[in-house]
Coordinates of C-alpha atoms and ligand atoms in Angstrom, one line a residue:
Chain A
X25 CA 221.7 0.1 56.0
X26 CA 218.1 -0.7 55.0
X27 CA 219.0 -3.4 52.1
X28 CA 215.5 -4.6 50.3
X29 CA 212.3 -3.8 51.1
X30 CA 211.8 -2.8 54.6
X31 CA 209.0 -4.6 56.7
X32 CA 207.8 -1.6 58.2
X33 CA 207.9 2.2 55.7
X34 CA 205.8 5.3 57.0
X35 CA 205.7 8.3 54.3
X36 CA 203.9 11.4 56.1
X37 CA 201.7 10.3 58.2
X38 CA 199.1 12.4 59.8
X39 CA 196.6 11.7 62.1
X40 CA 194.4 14.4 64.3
X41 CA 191.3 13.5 66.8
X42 CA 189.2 16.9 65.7
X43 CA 191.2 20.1 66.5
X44 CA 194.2 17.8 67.9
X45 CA 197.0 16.8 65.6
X46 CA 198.9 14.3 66.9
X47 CA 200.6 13.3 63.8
X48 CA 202.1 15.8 61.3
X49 CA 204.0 14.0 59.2
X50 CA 205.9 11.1 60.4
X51 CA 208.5 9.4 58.2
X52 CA 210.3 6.2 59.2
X53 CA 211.8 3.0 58.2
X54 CA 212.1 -0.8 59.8
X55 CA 213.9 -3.0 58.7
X56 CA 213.0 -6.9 58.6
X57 CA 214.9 -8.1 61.7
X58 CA 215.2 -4.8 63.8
X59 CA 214.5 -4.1 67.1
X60 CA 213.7 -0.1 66.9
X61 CA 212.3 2.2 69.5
X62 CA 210.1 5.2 69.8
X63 CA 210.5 7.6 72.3
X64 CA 208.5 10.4 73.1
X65 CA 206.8 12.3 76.0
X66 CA 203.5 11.0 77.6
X67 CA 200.6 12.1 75.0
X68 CA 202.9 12.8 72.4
X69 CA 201.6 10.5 70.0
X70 CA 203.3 7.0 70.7
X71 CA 200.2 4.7 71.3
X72 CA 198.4 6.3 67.9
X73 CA 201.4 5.7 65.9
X74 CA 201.5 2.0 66.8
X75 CA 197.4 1.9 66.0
X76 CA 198.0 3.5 62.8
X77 CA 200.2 1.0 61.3
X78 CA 198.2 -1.7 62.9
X79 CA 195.3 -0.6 61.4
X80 CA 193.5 0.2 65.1
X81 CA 193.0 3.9 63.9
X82 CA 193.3 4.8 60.1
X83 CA 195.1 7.5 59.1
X84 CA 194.2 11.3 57.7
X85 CA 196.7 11.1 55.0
X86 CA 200.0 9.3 54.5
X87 CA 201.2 6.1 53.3
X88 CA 201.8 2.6 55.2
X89 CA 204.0 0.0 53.8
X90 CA 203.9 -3.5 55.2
X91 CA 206.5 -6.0 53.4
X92 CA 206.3 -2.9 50.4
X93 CA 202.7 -3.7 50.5
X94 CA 200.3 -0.2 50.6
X95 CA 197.8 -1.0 53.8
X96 CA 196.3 2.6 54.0
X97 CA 192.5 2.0 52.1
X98 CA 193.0 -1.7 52.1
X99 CA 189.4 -3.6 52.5
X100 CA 188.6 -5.6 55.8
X101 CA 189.7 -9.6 54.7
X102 CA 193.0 -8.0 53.2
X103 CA 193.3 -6.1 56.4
X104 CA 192.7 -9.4 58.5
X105 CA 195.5 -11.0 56.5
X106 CA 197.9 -8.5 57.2
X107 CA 196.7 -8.5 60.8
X108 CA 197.9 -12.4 61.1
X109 CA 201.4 -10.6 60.6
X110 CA 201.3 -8.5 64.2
X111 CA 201.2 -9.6 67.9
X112 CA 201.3 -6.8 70.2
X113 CA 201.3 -5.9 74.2
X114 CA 199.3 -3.5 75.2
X115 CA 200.1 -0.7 78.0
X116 CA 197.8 -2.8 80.2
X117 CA 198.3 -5.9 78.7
X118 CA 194.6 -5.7 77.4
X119 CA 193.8 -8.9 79.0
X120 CA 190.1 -10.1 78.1
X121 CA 189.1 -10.7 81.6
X122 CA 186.4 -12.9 80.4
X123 CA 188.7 -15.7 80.5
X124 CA 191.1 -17.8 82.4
X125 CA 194.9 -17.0 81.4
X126 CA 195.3 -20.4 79.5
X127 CA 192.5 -19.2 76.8
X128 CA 194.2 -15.9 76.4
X129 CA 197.1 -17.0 75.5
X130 CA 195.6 -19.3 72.9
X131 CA 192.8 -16.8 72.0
X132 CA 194.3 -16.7 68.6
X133 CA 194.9 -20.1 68.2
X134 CA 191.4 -20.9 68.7
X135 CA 189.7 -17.9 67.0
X136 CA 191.7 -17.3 64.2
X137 CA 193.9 -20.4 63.3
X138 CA 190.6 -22.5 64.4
X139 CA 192.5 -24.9 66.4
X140 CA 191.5 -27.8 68.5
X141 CA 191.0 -26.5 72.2
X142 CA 193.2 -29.2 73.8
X143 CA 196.1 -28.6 71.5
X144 CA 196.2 -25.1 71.8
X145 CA 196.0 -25.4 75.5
X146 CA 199.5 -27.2 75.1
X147 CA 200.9 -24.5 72.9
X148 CA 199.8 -21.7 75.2
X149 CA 201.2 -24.0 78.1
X150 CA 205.3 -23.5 76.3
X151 CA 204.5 -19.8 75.7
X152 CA 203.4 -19.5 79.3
X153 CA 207.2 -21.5 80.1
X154 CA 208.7 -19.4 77.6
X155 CA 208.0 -15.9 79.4
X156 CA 208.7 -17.8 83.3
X157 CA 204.8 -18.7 83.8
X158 CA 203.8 -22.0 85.2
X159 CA 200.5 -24.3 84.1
X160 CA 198.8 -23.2 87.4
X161 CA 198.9 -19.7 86.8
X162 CA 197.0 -20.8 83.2
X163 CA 193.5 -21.5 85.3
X164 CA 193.7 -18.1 87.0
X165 CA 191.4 -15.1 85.9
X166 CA 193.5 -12.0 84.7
X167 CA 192.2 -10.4 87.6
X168 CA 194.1 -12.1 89.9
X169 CA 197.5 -11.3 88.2
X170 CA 199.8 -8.8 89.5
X171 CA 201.5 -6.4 87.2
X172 CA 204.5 -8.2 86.0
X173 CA 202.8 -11.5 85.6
X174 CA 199.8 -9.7 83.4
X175 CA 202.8 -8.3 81.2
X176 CA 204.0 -11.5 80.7
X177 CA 200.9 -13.2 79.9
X178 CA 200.6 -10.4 77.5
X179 CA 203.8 -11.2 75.9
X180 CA 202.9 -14.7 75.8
X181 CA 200.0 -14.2 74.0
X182 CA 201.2 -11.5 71.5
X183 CA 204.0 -14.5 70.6
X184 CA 201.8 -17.4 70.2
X185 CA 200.7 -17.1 66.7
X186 CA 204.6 -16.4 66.0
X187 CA 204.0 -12.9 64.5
X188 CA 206.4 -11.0 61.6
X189 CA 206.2 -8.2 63.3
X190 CA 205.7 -7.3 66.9
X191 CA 204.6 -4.2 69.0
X192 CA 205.6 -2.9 72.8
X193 CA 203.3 -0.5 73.9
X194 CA 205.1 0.8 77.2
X195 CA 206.3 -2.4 78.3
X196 CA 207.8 -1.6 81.7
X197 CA 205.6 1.3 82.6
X198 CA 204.0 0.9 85.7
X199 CA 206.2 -1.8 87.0
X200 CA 209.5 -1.5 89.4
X201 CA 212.9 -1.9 88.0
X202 CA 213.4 -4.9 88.6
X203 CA 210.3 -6.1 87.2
X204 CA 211.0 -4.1 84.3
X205 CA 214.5 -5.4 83.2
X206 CA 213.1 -9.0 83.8
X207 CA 210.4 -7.7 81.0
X208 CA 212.9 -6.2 78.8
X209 CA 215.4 -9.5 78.8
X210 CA 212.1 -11.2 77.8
X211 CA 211.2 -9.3 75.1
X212 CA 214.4 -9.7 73.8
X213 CA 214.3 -13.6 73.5
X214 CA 210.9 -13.4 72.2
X215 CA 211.6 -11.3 69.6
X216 CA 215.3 -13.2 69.1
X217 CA 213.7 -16.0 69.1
X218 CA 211.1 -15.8 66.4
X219 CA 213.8 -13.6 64.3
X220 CA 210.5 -10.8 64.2
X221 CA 210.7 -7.4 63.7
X222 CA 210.1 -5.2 67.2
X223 CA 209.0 -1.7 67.4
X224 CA 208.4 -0.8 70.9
X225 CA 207.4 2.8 72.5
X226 CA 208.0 3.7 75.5
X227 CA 209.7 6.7 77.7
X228 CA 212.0 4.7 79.6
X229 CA 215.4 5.3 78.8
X230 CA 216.9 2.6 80.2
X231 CA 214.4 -0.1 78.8
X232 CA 214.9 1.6 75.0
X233 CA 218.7 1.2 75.4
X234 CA 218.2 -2.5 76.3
X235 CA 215.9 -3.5 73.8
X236 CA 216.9 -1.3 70.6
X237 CA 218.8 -1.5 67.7
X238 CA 218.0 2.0 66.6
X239 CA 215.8 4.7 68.8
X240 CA 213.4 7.6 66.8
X241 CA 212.4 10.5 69.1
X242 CA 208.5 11.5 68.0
X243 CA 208.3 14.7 69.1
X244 CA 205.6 17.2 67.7
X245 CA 204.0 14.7 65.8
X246 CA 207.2 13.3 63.5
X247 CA 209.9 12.0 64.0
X248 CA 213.1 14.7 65.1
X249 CA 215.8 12.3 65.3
X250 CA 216.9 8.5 64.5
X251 CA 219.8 7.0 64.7
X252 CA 221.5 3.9 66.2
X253 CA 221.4 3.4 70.0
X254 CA 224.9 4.5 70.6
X255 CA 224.8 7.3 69.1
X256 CA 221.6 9.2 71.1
X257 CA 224.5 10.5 73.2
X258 CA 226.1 12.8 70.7
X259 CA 223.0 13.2 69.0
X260 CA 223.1 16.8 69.0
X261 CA 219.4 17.6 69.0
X262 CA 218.5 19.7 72.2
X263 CA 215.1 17.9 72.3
X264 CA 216.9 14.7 72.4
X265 CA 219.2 15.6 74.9
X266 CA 216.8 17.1 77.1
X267 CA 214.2 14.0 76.7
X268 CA 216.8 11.4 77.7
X269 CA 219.2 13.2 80.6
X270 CA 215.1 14.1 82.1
X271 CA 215.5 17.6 82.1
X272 CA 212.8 19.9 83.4
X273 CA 214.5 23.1 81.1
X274 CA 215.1 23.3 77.7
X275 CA 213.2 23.8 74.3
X276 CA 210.6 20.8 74.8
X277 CA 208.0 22.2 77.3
X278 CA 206.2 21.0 80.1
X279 CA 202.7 21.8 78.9
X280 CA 203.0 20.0 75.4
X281 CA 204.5 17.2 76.5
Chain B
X21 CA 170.6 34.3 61.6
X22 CA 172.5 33.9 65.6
X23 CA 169.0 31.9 66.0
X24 CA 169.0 29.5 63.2
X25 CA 172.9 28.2 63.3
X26 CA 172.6 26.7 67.1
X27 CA 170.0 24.8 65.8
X28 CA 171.9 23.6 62.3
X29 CA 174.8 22.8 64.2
X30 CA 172.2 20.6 66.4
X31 CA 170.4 19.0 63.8
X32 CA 173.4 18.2 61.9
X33 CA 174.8 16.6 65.2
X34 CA 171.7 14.6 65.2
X35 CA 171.8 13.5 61.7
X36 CA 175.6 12.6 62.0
X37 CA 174.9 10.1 65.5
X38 CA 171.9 9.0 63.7
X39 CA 173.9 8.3 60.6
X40 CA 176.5 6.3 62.5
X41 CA 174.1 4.0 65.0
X42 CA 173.0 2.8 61.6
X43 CA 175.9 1.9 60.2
X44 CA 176.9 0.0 63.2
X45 CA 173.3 -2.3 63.4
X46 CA 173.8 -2.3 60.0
X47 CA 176.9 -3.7 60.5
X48 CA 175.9 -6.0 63.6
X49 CA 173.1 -7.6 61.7
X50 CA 175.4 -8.3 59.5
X51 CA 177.5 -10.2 61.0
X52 CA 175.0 -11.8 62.6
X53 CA 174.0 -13.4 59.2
X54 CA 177.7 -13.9 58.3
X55 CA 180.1 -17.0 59.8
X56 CA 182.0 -17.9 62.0
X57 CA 179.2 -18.4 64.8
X58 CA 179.6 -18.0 68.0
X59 CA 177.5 -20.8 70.0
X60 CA 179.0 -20.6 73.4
X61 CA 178.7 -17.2 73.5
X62 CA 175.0 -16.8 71.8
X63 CA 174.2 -19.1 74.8
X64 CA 175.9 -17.5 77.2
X65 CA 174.2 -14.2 76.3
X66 CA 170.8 -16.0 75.9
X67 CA 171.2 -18.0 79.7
X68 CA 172.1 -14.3 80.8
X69 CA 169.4 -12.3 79.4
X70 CA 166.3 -15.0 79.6
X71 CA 167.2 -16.7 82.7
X72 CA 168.4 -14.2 85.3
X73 CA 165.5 -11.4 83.9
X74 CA 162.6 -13.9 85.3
X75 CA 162.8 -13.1 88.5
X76 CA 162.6 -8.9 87.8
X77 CA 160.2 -9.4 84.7
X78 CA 158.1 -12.0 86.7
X79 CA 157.5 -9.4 89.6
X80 CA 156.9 -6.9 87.4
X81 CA 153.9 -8.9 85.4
X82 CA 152.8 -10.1 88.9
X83 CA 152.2 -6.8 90.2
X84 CA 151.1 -5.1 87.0
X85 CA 148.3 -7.3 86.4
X86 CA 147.1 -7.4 90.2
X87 CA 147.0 -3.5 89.8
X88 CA 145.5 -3.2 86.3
X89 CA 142.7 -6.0 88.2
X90 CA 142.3 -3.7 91.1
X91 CA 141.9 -0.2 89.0
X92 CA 139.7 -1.6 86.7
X93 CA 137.0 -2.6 88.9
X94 CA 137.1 0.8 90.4
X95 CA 136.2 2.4 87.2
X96 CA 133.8 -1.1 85.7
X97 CA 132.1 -1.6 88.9
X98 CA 128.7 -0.3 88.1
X99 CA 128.8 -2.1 84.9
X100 CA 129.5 -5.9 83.7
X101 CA 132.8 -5.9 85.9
X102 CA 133.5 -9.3 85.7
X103 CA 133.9 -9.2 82.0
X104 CA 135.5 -5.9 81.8
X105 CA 138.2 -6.8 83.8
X106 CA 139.1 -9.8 82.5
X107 CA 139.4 -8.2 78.9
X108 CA 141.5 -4.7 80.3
X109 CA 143.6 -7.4 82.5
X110 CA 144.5 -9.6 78.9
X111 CA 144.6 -7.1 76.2
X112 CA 146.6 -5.0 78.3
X113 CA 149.2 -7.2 79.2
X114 CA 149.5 -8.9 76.0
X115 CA 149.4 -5.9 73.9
X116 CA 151.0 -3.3 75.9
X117 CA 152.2 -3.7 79.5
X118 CA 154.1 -7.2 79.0
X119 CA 156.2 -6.4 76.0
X120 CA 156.9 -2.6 77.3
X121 CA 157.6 -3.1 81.0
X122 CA 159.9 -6.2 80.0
X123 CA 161.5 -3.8 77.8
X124 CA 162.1 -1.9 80.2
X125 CA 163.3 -3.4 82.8
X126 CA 165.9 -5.5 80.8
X127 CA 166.6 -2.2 79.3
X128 CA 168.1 -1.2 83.1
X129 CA 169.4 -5.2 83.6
X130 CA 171.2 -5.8 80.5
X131 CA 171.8 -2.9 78.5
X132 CA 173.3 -1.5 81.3
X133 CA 175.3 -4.6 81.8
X134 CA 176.4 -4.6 78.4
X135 CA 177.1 -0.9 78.1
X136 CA 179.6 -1.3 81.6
X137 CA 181.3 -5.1 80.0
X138 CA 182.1 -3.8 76.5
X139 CA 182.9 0.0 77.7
X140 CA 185.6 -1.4 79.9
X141 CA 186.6 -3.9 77.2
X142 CA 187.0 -0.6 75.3
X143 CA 189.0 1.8 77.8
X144 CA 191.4 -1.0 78.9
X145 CA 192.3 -2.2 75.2
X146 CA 190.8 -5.5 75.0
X147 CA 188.5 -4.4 72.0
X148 CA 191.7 -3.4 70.1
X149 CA 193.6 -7.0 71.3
X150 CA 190.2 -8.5 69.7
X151 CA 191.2 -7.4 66.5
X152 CA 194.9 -8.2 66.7
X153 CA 193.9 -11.5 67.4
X154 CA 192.3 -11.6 63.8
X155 CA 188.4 -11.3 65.7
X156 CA 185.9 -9.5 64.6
X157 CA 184.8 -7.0 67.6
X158 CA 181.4 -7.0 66.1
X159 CA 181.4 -10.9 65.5
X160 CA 182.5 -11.6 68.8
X161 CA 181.0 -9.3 71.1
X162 CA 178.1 -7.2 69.2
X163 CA 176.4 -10.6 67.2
X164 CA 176.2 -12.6 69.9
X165 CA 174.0 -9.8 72.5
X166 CA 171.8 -9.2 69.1
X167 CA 170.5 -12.5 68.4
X168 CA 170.1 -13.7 72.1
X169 CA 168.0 -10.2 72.7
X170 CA 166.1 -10.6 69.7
X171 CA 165.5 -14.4 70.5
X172 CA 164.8 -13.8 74.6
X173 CA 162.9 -11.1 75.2
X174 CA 159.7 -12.7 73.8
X175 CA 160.5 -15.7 74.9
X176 CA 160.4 -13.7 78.3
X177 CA 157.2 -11.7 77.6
X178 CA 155.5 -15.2 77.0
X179 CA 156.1 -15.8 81.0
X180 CA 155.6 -12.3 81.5
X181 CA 152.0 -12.4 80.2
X182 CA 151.1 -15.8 81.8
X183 CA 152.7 -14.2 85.1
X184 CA 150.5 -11.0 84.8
X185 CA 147.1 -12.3 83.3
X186 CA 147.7 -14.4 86.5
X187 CA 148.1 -11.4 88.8
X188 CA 144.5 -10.0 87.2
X189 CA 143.2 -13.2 88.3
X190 CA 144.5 -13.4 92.0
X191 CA 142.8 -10.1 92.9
X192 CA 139.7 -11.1 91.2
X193 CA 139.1 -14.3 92.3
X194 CA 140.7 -13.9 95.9
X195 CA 139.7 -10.2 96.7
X196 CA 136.5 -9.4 94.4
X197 CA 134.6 -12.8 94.6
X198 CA 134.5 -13.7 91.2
X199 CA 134.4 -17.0 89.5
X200 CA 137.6 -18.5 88.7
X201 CA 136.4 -20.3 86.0
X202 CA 134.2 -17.4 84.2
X203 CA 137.3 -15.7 85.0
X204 CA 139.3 -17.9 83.0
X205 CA 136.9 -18.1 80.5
X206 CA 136.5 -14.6 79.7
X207 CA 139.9 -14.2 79.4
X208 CA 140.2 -16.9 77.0
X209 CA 137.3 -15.8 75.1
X210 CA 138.5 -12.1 74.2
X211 CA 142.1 -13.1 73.6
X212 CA 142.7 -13.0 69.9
X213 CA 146.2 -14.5 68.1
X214 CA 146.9 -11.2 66.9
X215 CA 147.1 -9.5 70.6
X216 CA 150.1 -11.8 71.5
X217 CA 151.3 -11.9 68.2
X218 CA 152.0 -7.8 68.2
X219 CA 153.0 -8.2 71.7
X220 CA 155.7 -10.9 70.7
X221 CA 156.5 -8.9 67.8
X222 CA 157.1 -5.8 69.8
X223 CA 159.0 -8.0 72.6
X224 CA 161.8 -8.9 69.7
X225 CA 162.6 -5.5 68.6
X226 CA 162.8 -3.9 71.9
X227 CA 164.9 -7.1 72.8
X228 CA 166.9 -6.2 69.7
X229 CA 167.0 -2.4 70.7
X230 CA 168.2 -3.2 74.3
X231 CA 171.3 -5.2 73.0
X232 CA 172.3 -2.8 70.2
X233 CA 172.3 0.4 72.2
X234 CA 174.1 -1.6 75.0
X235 CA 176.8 -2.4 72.4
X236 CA 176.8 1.1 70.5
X237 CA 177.3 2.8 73.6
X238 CA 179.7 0.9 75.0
X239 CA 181.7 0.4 72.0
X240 CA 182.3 4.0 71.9
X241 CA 182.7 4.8 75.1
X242 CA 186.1 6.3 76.1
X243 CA 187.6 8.0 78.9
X244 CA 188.2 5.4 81.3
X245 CA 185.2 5.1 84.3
X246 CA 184.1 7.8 83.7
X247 CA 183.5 7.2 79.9
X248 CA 182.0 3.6 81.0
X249 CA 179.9 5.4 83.5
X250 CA 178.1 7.9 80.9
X251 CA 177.8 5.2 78.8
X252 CA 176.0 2.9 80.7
X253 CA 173.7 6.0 81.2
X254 CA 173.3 6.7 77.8
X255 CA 172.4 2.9 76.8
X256 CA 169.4 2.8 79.4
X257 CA 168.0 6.3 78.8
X258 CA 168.1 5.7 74.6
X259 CA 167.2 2.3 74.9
X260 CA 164.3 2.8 77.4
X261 CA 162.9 6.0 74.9
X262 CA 163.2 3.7 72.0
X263 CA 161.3 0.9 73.3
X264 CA 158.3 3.8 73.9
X265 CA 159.0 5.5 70.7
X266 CA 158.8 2.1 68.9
X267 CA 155.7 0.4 70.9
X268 CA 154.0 3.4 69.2
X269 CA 155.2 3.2 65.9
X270 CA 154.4 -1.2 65.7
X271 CA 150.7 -0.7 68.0
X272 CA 150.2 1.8 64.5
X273 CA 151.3 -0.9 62.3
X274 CA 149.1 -3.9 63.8
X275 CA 146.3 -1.8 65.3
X276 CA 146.2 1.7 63.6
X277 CA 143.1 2.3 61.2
Ligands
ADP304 N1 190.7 7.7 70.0 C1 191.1 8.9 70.3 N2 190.2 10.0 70.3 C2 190.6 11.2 70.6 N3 191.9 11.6 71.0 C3 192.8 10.6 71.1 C4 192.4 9.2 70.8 N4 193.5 8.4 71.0 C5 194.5 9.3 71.4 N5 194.1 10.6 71.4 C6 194.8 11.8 71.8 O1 196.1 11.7 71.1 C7 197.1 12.1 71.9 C8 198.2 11.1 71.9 O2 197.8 10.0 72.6 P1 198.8 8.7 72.7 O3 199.2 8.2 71.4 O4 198.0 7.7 73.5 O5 200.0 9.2 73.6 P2 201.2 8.4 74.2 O6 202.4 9.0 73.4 O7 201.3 8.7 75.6 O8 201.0 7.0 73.9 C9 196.6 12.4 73.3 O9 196.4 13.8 73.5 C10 195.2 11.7 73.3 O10 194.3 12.4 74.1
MG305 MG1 200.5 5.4 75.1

């Protein structure tokens, strides 16, 4: 299935914080164009995974692959050009509450891509449309934002500098159903739109049906199953089964995850 | 043997935060030195920590000289008061008090303030949207606080000697009887460059200390409010025993035999 290089190759990846390993070894391949998701208990690893290949956190041991391009070890201006290939939302959107919504948005335009202030104003003006957000919300202070409208801001500006590669870090946590499939249609323009590559993590089911192509189940620090969406029904893994039916018994227990 | 590994395990502890607060001034000054610049916020950092101190660091002085006035003729009385206390009041306040209690009290003002801004930045992600962005944490956030502390804090120990030799005056002139202008002339008489050189001197790296353990400590804060909380602790204690431990180590340099 994975023709060519793929955008996104892990090769035994390991990560711990001290005493605590939280990656053991995780294997896994994107390719260009996929939407793929990673599920996994609360704790179990998702949000360090994401920093890894990012670059946030570097790795104990283990290889990263970007375009076939080794990033593990790579020195800081060959790090910020592989960096120019990412967007991401964060869990809380990471909104720098410093400034008005307008200048998040076009944070990157201005900062990294040195662009005029009035004409990145006007991009982040069609990325606020783009994601249902009018130019009056732009003068408002993140604070003032509920959930939903700080997701989409967060969208908005993971888009702007129209990344290769973007990442969902729990996209619809914390907001209410409805809320959340309006957040997972619009992640699936965005990403449609700019043809990127997606990897999102999350532990709702229902929003990694929606926005996958293919779903990986981290689970004791690697990966213990990856497949195409379809197929996580007759998947045949007991920790699989147990993660996405929500079951309180069975071999995944309550204190680990 | 149960005696000595305690204290290796401490030492080594010590050596290792040591060891990394230097690498990150290290890293700070550098990109201090380095472009991009950022004016806006170097001024915005410079309004905050020279303007809004006055009123706090202008008390202070006020008080401290009025007091240094007052306890001086108790102990000079007998002898040539007038010329004694005019001296204490100056050298005092030039030398010691201005730079230290400035220090000090911006210490509690802005370090703290800095500690709480970037902690949160830290614990709700914006650090690590920073650096998707393609910004430099340490450009952004940690340059900026360095060079306007460095640049302020004597600028505000300028007022804060003018404020305090003025205090010294007050009580002598208004509550002892002196002369104003023997007053004013004895002052000017024993004040040498050197005494508001050192102070100056001392008022720059204390203003320099301030900022960088108002960054280090919130940088690596984690642990949500809490986190933030201990950190803003942790920048005012090590930033207010620095400032001591370094008013010692520069009165050696200038004044020590
Ligand atoms: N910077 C860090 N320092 C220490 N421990 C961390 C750090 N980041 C994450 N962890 C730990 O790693 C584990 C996995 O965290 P995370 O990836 O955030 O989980 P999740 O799957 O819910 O996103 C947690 O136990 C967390 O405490
Ligand atoms: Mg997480």
């Amino acid at each position: 299935m994975t023709i060519g290089t793929p955008k996104i190759a892990l090769r035994n990846l390991h990560k711990r914080f001290g005493e605590k390993r939280v990656l053991t070894g995780v294997d896994m391949d994107v390719a260009a164009g996929e939407s793929i998701v990673v599920i996994g208990g609360s704790g179990s690893g998702k949000s360090v995974l994401i920093k890894n290949i990012m670059g946030l956190l570097q790795p104990d041991e283990g290889s990263i692959r970007i375009d076939g391009e080794e990033v593990v070890g790579m020195g800081t201006s060959e790090r910020e050009r592989v960096m120019r290939k990412f967007g991401m939302l964060f869990q809380g959107a990471g909104l720098f509450d410093s400034l008005p919504v307008w200048e998040n948005v076009a944070f990157g335009l201005i900062q990294a891509q040195g662009m005029a202030r009035d004409e990145a104003k006007t991009i982040a003006h069609e990325k606020m449309a783009q994601v249902g957000l009018g130019e009056e919300i732009g003068v408002l202070s993140p604070a003032e934002l509920s959930g939903g409208m700080k997701k989409r801001v967060g969208l908005a500006r993971a888009i702007a500098m129209e990344p290769e590669i973007i990442f969902f870090d729990e996209p619809t946590t914390g907001l209410d159903p409805i809320m959340g499939d309006i957040i997972n249609e619009l992640i699936i323009d965005c990403v449609k739109e700019l043809g990127a590559t997606a990897l999102t993590i999350t532990h709702d089911m229902a929003s990694a049906r929606k926005i996958g192509d293919r779903i990986a189940m981290l689970f004791g620090g690697k990966i213990i199953w990856d497949g195409p969406v379809a197929e996580i029904e007759r998947a045949n893994n007991p920790y699989v089964e147990q993660f996405i039916n929500g079951l309180a018994e069975g071999p995944i227990e309550a204190a680990t995850a | 043997m149960p005696i000595l590994a305690p204290i290796g395990r401490v030492f080594l502890a010590f050596l290792e935060a040591t060891g990394r607060l230097g690498r990150f001034a290290i890293t700070g000054v550098s990109h201090c030195a380095r472009p991009p610049f950022f004016p806006r916020l170097i001024g915005h950092q410079m309004v905050e920590i020279g303007y809004y101190s006055l009123p706090v660091v202008g008390l202070t002085a006020i008080f401290t000289g009025m007091v240094l006035a007052l306890q001086s003729y108790t102990g000079f009385a007998r002898f040539n008061a007038e010329s004694a206390i005019a001296a204490v009041v100056v050298l005092s306040i030039t030398r010691e008090l201005g730079p230290v209690l400035a220090g000090l009290m911006v210490a509690g003002r802005i370090g703290a303030a800095m500690a709480a801004e970037i902690g949160t930045m830290r614990v709700t992600e914006q650090i690590d949207a920073l650096t998707t962005l393609s910004t430099n944490p340490f450009k952004y956030l940690v340059a900026p606080r360095l060079i306007a502390g460095t640049l302020m804090l004597p600028c505000l120990v300028v007022v804060a000697d003018i404020i305090g030799v003025f205090g010294g005056y007050l009580i002598s002139v208004y509550k002892l009887g002196f002369n104003p202008n023997t007053y004013l002339k004895l002052t000017w008489d024993f004040l040498e460059p050197l005494d508001v050189i050192s102070g100056l001197v001392k008022a720059s790296v204390f203003g320099f200390l301030v900022a960088l353990m108002g960054c280090y400590h919130g940088y690596h804060s984690k642990g949500g409010a809490q986190g933030v909380g201990l950190a803003t602790t942790n920048a005012v204690v090590s930033a207010s025993i620095l400032i001591l431990a370094f008013n010692y180590i520069i009165t050696t340099l200038f004044f020590g035999t």
